[in-house]
Short mmCIF file of C-alpha atoms and ligand atoms in Angstrom, two decimals:
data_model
loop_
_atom_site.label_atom_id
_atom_site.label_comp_id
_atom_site.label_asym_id
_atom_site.label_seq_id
_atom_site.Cartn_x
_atom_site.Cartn_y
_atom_site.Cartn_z
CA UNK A 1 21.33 2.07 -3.95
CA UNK A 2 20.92 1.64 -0.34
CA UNK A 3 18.33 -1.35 0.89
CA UNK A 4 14.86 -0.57 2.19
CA UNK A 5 16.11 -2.34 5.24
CA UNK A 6 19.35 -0.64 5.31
CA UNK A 7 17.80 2.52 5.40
CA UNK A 8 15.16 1.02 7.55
CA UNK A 9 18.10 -0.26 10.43
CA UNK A 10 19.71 3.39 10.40
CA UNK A 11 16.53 4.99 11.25
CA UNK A 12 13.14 3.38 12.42
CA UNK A 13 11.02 6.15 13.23
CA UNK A 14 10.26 7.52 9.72
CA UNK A 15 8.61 3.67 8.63
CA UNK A 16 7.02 3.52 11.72
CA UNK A 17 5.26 6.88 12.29
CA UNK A 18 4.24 6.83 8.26
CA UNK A 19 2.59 3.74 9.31
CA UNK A 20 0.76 4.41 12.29
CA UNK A 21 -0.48 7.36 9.70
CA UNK A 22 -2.09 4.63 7.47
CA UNK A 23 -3.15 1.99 10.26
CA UNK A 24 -5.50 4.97 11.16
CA UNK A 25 -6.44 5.38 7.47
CA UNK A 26 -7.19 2.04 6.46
CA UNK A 27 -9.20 0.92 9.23
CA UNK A 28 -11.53 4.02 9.17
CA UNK A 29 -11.63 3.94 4.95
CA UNK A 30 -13.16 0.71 4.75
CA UNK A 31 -15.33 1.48 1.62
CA UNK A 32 -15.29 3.80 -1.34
CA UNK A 33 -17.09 6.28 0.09
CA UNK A 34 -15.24 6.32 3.22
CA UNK A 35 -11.28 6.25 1.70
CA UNK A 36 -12.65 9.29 -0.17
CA UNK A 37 -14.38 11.69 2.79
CA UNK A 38 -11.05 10.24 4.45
CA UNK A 39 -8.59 11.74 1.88
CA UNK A 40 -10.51 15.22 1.89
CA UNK A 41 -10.33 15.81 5.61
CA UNK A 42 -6.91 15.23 5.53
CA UNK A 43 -6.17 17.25 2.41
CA UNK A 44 -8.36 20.22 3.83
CA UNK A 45 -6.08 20.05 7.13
CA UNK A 46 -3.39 20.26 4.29
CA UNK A 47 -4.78 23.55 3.13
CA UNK A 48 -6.94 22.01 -0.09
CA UNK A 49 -10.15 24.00 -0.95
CA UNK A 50 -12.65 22.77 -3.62
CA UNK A 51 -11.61 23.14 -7.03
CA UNK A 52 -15.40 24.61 -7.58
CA UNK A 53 -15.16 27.28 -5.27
CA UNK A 54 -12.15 28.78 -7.05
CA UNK A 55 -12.78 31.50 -10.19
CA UNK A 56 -8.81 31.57 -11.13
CA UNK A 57 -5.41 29.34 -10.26
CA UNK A 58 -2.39 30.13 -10.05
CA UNK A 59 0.95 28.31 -8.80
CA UNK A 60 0.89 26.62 -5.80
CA UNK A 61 -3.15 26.53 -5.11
CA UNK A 62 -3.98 23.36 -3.61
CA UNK A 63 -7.39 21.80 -4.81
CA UNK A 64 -9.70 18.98 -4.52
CA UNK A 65 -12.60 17.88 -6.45
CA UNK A 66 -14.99 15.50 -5.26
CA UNK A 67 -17.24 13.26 -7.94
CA UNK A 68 -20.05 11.96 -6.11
CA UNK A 69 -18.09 11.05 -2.70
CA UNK A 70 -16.82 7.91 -4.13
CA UNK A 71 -14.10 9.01 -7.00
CA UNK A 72 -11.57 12.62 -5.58
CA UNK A 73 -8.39 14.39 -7.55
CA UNK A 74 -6.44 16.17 -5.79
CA UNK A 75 -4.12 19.08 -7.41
CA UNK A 76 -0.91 21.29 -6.28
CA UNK A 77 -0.93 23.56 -9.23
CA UNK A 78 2.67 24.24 -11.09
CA UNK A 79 4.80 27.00 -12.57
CA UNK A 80 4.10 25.37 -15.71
CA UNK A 81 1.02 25.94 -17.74
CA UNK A 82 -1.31 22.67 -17.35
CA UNK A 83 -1.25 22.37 -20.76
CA UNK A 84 2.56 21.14 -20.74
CA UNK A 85 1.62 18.18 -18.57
CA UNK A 86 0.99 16.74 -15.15
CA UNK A 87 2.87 14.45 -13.04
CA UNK A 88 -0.10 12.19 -11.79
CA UNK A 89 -1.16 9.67 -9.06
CA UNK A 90 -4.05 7.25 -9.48
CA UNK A 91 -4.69 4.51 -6.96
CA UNK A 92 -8.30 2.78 -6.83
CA UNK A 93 -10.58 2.95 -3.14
CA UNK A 94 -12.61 0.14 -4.21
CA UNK A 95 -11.91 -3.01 -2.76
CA UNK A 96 -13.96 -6.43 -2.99
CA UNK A 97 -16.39 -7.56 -0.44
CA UNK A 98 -19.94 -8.47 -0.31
CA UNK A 99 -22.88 -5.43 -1.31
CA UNK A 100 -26.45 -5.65 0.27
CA UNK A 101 -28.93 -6.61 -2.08
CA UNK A 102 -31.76 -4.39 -3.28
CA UNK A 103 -33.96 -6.82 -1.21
CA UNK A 104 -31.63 -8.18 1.44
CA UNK A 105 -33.69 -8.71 4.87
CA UNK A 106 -35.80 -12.40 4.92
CA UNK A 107 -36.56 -14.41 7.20
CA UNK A 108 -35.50 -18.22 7.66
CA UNK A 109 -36.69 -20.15 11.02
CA UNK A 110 -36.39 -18.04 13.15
CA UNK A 111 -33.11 -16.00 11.92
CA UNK A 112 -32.79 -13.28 9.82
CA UNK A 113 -30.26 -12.58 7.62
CA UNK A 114 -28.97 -10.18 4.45
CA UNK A 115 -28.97 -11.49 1.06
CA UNK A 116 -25.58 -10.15 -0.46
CA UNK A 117 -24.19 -10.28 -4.06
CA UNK A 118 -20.17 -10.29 -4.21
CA UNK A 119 -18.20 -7.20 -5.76
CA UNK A 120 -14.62 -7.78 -7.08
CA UNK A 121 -12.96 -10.98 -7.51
CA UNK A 122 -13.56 -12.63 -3.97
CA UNK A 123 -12.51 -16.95 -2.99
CA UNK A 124 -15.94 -16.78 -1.29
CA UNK A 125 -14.69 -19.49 1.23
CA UNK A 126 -12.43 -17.12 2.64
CA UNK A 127 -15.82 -14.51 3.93
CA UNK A 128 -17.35 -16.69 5.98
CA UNK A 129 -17.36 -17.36 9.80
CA UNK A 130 -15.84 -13.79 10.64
CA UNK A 131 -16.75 -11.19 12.33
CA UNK A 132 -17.81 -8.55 9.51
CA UNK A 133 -19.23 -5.09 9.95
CA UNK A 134 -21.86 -3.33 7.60
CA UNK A 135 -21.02 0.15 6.24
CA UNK A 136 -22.47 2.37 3.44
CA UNK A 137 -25.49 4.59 2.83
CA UNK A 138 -29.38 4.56 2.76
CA UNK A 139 -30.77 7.53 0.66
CA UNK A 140 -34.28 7.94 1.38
CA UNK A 141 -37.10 9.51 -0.92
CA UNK A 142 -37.35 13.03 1.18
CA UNK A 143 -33.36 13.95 0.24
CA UNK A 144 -31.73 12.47 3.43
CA UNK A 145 -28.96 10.43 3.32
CA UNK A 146 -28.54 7.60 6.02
CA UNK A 147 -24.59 6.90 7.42
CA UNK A 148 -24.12 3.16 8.43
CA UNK A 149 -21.21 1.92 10.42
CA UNK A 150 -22.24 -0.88 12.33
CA UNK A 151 -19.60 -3.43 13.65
CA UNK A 152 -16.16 -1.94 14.07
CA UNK A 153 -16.99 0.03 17.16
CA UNK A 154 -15.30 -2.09 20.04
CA UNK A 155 -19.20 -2.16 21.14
CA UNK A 156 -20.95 -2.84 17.98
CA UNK A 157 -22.34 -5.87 17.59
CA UNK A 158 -20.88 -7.81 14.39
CA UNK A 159 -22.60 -9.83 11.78
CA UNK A 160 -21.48 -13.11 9.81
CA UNK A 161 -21.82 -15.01 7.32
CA UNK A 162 -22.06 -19.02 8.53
CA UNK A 163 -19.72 -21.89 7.38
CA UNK A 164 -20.89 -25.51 7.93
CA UNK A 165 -19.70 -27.56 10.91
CA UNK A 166 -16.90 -29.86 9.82
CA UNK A 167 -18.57 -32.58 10.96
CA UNK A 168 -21.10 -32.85 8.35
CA UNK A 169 -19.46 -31.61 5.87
CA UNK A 170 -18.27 -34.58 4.30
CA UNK A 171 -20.50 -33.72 0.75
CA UNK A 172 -18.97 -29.96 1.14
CA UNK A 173 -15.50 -30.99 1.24
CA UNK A 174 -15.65 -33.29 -2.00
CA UNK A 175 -16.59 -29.82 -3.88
CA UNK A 176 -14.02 -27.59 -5.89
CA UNK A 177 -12.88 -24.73 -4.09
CA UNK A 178 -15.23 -22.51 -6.35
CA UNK A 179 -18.06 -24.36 -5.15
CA UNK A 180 -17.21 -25.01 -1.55
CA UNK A 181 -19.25 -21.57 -1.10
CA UNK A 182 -21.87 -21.10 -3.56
CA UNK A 183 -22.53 -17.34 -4.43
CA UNK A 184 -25.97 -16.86 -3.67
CA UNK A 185 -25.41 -18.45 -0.34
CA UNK A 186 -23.57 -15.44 0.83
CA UNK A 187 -26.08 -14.82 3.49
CA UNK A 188 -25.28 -12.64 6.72
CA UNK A 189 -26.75 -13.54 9.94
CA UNK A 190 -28.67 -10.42 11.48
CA UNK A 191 -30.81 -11.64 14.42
CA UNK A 192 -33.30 -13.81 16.08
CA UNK A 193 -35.58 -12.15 18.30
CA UNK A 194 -38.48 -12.42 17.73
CA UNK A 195 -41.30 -9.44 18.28
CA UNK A 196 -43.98 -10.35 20.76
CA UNK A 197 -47.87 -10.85 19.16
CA UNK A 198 -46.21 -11.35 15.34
CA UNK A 199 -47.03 -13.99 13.87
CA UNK A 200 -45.76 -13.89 10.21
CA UNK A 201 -41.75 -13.40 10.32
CA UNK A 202 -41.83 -11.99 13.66
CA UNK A 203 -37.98 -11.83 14.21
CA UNK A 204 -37.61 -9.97 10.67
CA UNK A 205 -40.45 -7.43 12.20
CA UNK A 206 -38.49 -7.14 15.56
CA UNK A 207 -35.38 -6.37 13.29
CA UNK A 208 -37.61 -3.37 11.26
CA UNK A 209 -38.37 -2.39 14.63
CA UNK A 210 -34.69 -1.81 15.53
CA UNK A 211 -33.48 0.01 12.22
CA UNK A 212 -36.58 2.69 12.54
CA UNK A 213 -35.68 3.21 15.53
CA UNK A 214 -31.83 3.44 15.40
CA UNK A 215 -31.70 4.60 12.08
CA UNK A 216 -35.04 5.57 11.45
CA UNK A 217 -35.62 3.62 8.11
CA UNK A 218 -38.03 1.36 6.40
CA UNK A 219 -37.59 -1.95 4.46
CA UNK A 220 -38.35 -0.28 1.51
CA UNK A 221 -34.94 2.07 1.93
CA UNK A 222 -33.07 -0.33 0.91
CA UNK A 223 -34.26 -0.09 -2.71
CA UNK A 224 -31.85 3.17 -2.77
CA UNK A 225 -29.11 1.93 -0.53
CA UNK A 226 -25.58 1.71 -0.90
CA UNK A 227 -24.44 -1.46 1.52
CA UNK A 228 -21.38 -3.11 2.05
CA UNK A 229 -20.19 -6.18 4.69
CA UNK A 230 -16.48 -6.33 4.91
CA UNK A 231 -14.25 -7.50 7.71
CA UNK A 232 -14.63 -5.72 11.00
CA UNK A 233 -11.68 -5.14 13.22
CA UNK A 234 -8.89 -2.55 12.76
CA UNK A 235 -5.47 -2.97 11.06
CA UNK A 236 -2.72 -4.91 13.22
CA UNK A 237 0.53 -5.06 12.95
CA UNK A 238 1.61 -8.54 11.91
CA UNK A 239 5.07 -10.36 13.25
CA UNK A 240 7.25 -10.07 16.33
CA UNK A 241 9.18 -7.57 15.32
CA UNK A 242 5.86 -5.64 14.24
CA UNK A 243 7.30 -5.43 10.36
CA UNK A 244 3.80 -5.73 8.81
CA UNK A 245 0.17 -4.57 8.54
CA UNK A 246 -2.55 -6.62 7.82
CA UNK A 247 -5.55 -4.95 7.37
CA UNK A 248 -9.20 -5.18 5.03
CA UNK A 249 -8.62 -3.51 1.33
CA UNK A 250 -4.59 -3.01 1.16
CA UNK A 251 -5.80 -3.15 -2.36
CA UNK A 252 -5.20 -0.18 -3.44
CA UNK A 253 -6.08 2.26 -0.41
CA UNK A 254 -2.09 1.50 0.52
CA UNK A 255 -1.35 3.03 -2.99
CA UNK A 256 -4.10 5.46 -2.39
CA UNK A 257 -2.46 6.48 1.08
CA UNK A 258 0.83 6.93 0.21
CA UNK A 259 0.04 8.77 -3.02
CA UNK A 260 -2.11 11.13 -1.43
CA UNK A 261 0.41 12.11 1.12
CA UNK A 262 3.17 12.43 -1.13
CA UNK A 263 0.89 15.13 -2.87
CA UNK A 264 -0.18 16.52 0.00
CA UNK A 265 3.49 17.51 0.75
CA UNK A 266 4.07 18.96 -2.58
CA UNK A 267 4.58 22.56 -2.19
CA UNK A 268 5.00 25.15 -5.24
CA UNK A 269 5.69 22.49 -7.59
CA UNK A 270 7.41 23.32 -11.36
CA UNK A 271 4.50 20.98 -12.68
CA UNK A 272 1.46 20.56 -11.73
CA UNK A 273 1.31 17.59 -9.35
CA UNK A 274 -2.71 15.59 -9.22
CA UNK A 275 -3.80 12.39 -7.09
CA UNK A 276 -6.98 10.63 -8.43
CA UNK A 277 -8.61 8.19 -5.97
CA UNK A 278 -10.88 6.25 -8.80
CA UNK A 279 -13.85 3.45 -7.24
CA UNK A 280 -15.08 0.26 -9.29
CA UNK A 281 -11.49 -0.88 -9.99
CA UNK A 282 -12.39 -4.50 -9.37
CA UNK A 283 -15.60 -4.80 -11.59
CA UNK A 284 -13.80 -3.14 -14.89
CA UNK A 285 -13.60 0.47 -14.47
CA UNK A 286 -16.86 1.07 -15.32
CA UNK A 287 -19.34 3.79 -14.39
CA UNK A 288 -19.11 7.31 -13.56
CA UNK A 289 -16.70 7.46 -10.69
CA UNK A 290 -14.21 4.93 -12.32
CA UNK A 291 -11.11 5.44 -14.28
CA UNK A 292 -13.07 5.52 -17.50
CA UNK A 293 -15.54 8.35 -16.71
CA UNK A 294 -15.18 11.39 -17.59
CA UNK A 295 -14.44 13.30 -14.38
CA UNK A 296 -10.26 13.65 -14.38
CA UNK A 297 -10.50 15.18 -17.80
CA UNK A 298 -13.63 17.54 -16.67
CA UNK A 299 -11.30 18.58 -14.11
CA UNK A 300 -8.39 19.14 -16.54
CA UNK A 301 -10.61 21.11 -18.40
CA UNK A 302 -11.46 22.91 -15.45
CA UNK A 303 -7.72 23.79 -14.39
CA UNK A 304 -7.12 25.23 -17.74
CA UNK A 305 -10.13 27.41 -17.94
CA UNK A 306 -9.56 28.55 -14.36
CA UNK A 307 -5.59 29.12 -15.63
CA UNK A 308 -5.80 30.60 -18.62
CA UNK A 309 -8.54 29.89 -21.41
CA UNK A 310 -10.14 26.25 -22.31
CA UNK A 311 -9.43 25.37 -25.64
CA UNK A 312 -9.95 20.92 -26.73
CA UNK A 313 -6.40 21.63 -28.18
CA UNK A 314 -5.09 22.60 -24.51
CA UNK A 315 -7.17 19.84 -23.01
CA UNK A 316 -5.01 16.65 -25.54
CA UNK A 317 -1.54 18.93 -24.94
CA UNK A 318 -2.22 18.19 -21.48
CA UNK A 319 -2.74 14.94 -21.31
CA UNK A 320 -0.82 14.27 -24.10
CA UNK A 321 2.35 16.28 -22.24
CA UNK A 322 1.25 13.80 -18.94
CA UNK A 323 3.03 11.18 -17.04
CA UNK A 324 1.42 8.92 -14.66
CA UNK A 325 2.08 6.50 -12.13
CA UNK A 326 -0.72 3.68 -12.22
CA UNK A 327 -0.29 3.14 -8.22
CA UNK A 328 -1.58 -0.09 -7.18
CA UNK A 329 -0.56 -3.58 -5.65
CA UNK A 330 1.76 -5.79 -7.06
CA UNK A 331 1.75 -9.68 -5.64
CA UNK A 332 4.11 -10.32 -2.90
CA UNK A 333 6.42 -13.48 -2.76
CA UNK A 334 4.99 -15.90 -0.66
CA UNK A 335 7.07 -19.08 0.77
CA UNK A 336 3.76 -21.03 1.30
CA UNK A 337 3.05 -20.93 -2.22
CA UNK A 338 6.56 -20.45 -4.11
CA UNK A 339 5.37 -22.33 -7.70
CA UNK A 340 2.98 -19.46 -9.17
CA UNK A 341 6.09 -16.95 -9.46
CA UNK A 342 8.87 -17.17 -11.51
CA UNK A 343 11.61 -15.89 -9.05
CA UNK A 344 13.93 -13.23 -11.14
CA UNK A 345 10.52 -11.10 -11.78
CA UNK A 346 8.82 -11.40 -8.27
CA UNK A 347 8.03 -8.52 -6.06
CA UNK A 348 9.56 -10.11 -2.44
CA UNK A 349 8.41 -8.08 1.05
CA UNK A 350 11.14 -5.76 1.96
CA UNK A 351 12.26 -4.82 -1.15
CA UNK A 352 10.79 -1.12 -1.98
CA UNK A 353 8.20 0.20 -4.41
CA UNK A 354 7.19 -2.48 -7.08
CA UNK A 355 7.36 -1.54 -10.34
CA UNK A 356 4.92 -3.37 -13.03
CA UNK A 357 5.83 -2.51 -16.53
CA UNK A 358 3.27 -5.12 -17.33
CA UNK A 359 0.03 -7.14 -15.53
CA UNK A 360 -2.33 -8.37 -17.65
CA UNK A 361 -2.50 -12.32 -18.52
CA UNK A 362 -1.64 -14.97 -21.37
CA UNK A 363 0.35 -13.05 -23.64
CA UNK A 364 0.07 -9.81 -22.07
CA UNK A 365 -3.71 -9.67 -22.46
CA UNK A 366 -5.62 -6.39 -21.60
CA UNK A 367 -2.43 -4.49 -19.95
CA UNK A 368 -1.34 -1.59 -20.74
CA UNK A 369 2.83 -2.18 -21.35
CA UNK A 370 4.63 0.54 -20.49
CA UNK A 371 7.32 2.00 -22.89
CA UNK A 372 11.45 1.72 -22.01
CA UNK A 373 11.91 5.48 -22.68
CA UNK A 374 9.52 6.10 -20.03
CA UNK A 375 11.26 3.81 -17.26
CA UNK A 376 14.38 4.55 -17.80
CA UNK A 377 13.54 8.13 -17.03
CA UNK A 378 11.57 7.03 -13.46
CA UNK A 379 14.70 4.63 -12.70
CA UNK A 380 16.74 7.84 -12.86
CA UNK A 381 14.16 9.99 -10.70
CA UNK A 382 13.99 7.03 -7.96
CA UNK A 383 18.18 6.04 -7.92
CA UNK A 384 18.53 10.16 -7.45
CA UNK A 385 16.13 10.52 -4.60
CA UNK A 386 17.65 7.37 -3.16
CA UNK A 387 14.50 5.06 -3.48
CA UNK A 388 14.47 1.36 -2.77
CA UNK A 389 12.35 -0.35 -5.79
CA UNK A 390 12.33 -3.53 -7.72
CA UNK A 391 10.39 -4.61 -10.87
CA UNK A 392 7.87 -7.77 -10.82
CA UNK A 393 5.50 -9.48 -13.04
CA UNK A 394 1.48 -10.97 -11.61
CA UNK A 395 2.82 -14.20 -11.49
CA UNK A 396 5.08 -16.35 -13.95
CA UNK A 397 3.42 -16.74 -17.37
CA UNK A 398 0.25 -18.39 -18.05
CA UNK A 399 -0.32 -18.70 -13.99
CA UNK A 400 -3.63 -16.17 -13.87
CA UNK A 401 -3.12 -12.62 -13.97
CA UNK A 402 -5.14 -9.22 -13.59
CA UNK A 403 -5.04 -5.63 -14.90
CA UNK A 404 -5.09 -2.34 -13.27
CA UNK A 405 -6.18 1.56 -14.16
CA UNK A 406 -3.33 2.26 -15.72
CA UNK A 407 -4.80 1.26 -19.24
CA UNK A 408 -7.52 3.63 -19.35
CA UNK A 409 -5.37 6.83 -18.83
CA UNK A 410 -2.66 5.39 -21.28
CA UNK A 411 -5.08 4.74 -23.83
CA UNK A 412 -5.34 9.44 -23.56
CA UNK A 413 -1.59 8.99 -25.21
CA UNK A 414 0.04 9.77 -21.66
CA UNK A 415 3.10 7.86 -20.35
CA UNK A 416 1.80 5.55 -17.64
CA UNK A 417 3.10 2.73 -15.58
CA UNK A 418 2.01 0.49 -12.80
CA UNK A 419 3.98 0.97 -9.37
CA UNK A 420 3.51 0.43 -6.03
CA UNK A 421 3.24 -1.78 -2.54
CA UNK A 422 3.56 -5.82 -2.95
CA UNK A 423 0.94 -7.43 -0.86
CA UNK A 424 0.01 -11.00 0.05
CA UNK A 425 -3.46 -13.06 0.38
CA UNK A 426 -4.49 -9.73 -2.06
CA UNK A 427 -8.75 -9.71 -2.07
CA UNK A 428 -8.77 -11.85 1.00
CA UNK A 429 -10.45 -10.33 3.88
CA UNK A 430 -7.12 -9.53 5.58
CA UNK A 431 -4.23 -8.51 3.42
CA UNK A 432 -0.20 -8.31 4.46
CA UNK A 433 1.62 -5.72 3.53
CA UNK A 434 5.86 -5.01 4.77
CA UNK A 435 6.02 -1.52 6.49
CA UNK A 436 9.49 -0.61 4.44
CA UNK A 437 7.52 -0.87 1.50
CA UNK A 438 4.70 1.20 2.01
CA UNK A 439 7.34 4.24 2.94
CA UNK A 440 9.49 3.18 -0.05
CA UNK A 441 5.69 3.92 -2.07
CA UNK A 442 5.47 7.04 -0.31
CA UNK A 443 9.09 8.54 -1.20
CA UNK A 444 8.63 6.94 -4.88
CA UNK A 445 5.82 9.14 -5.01
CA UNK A 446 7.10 12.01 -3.95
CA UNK A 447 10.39 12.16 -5.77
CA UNK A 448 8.17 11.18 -9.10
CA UNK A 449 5.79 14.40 -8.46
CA UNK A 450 8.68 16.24 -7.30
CA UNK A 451 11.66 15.18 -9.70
CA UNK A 452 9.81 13.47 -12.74
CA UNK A 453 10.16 16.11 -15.90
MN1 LIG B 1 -5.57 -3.23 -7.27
MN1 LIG B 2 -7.73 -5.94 -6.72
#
């Protein structure tokens, strides 16, 4: 098996265009709702039409359903009947940062800032004193839905959330790193003008002003909003020789990227090939546009009705005949902090695809373990297609841990297992991620959806 850098040396310009691919990607999917409107543009230049709009399917349609703008599965229908099984993607577009409250504007003197509450699992000293941008929704009570992208335009202004001086911090510094940053002082700065002849909260006022006029909204819209503040600024490249990206939420819409255009090339497959892009990863998979709703199996359910007849039998063959790739991050090597891996089960930058047969934590806690029979069958389908890939662990035992989707479609008696890019400083505002990697993902995913039987 050649090296992800051997292949790498003999030809650049495959990495590096794939790349450029997802630089644009990730720095204009910066929330759920974004990475999913994202994915269908591209899959509709791709030739995807709603799923919906479709009475009957037949081999080689290309569909897309979209649940709610925030959760998408994407199809290339097979030869095969859907009841014999799908080969299937599922990444999450979720990614930690820090959500508006339902009553976020106040005023303090003279500033005004946005009272946040923290989604995922966040080190809340690492969100504070950057630039950050605010992007989501405001649905109002006449039907209209509200875009906001404030803060990654080049002109935008930014918002932040403050740190204190290091100078008097001496009673800060004695805290635990937990505490350093209290939760509920997650506050973003949002002006200081004040508005002329106002004499209770005048600079909160001057800021109403501004969003009825930009944005035509009221305080009162933010009851029904949908607000996030994460890191402004686009992806970069990262080292001299420009062998890295570091970007907001590599976690998972690198997974998500690479899987979706590995089905996106999937033409006239012999089975059925599906990407799901799921949201609330990070809080549990809870809800109904995470990995535990209902949605992928509606659409299942769908696909066999609109193939042949819907039967529940049908619907279990299916998923029951299934095999999945769980595609999300894996922890990178990193020399600055060497002791929390055990080194023969490490995913290292540079090496491929990273292949998780377990996360979890303790003794394997909450993961779902994915069976030999199964892996020796995708180490077969990777070594023929000539994929680089190597096989990790979330840290040596007893050091933390995490989970990952891949439970919740395992527990529907499919084969599933948990593979894709290793990143480091995951869920800090700026991950790293090694270029060869990502396009090792990318042709692990394809010769899985292509190959896998
Ligand atoms: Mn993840
Ligand atoms: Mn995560």
């Amino acid at each position: 098996m050649k090296t992800a850098w051997e292949k790498y040396l003999k030809n650049t310009k495959p990495v590096m265009d794939f790349c450029e691919g997802y630089k644009t990607y990730i720095t204009n999917a910066k929330t759920e709702r974004e990475a999913t409107l994202e994915a269908i543009k591209l899959a509709k230049k791709a030739g995807f039409k709603d799923l919906y709009s479709v009475k009957k399917i037949k081999p080689g349609d290309r569909l897309y359903a979209n649940n709610r703008d925030k959760n998408v599965a994407f199809f290339v229908i097979g030869k095969k009947d859907i009841e014999e099984g799908i080969n299937i993607l599922g990444a999450h577009i979720d990614a930690p940062r820090l959500d508006l409250k339902q009553h976020p504007l106040y005023e303090d003197n003279g500033l005004v800032l946005l009272d946040t509450h923290y989604y995922g699992g966040v080190k809340n000293y690492q969100w504070v004193a950057h630039p950050m941008a605010l992007h989501g929704v405001v649905c109002k009570k006449d039907g209209t839905t509200v875009n906001i992208k404030i803060g990654d335009n080049e002109n935008d202004p930014v918002i932040e959330i403050s740190d204190l001086l290091i100078h008097l911090a001496h009673d800060q510094m004695q805290k635990k790193a937990t505490n350093v940053i209290e939760g509920e002082d997650l506050n973003a700065l949002f002006g200081s003008i004040p508005k002329a002849k106002t004499k209770e909260n005048p600079v909160k006022a001057n800021i109403l002003d501004i969003l009825k006029k930009e944005y035509n909204i009221e305080e009162e819209d933010f009851i029904s909003a949908e607000l996030e503040i994460v890191p402004a600024g686009k992806a970069r490249d990262l080292g001299l020789d420009r062998s890295m990206i570091m970007a907001y939420g590599h976690d998972d819409r690198i997974c998500a990227y690479a899987s979706l255009m590995a089905t996106l090339e999937m033409k006239n497959p012999s089975i059925t090939s599906a990407c799901i892009f799921i949201d609330k990863e990070e809080i549990g998979s809870v809800g109904s546009t995470s990995a535990h709703s209902t949605f992928f199996e509606n659409c299942i359910a769908e696909l066999i009705n609109k193939q042949t007849s819907y039967n529940d039998l049908k619907l279990r063959h299916a998923f029951e005949n299934s095999h999945m790739i769980s595609s999300d991050v894996s922890a990178a090597f990193d020399p600055n902090y060497p002791s929390v891996n055990e080194p023969k089960n490490t995913a290292y930058f540079g090496k491929g695809i990273s292949i998780n047969k377990y996360v979890g934590a303790r003794g394997k806690s909450g993961t779902n373990d994915a069976n030999p029979e199964y892996i020796a069958k995708l180490r077969k389908v990777l070594e023929d297609n000539d994929v680089s890939f190597q096989t990790a662990e979330l840290g040596k035992v007893n050091q933390g841990g995490g989970g990952t989707v891949a439970y919740t479609f395992a527990n529907k008696n499919m084969e599933v297992i948990d593979a894709g890019v290793a990143i480091q400083n995951m869920h800090a505002c700026y991950e790293t991620a090694s270029k060869v990697d990502i396009y090792e993902s990318y042709l692990a995913y394809k010769a899985f959806l292509k190959d896998f039987k």
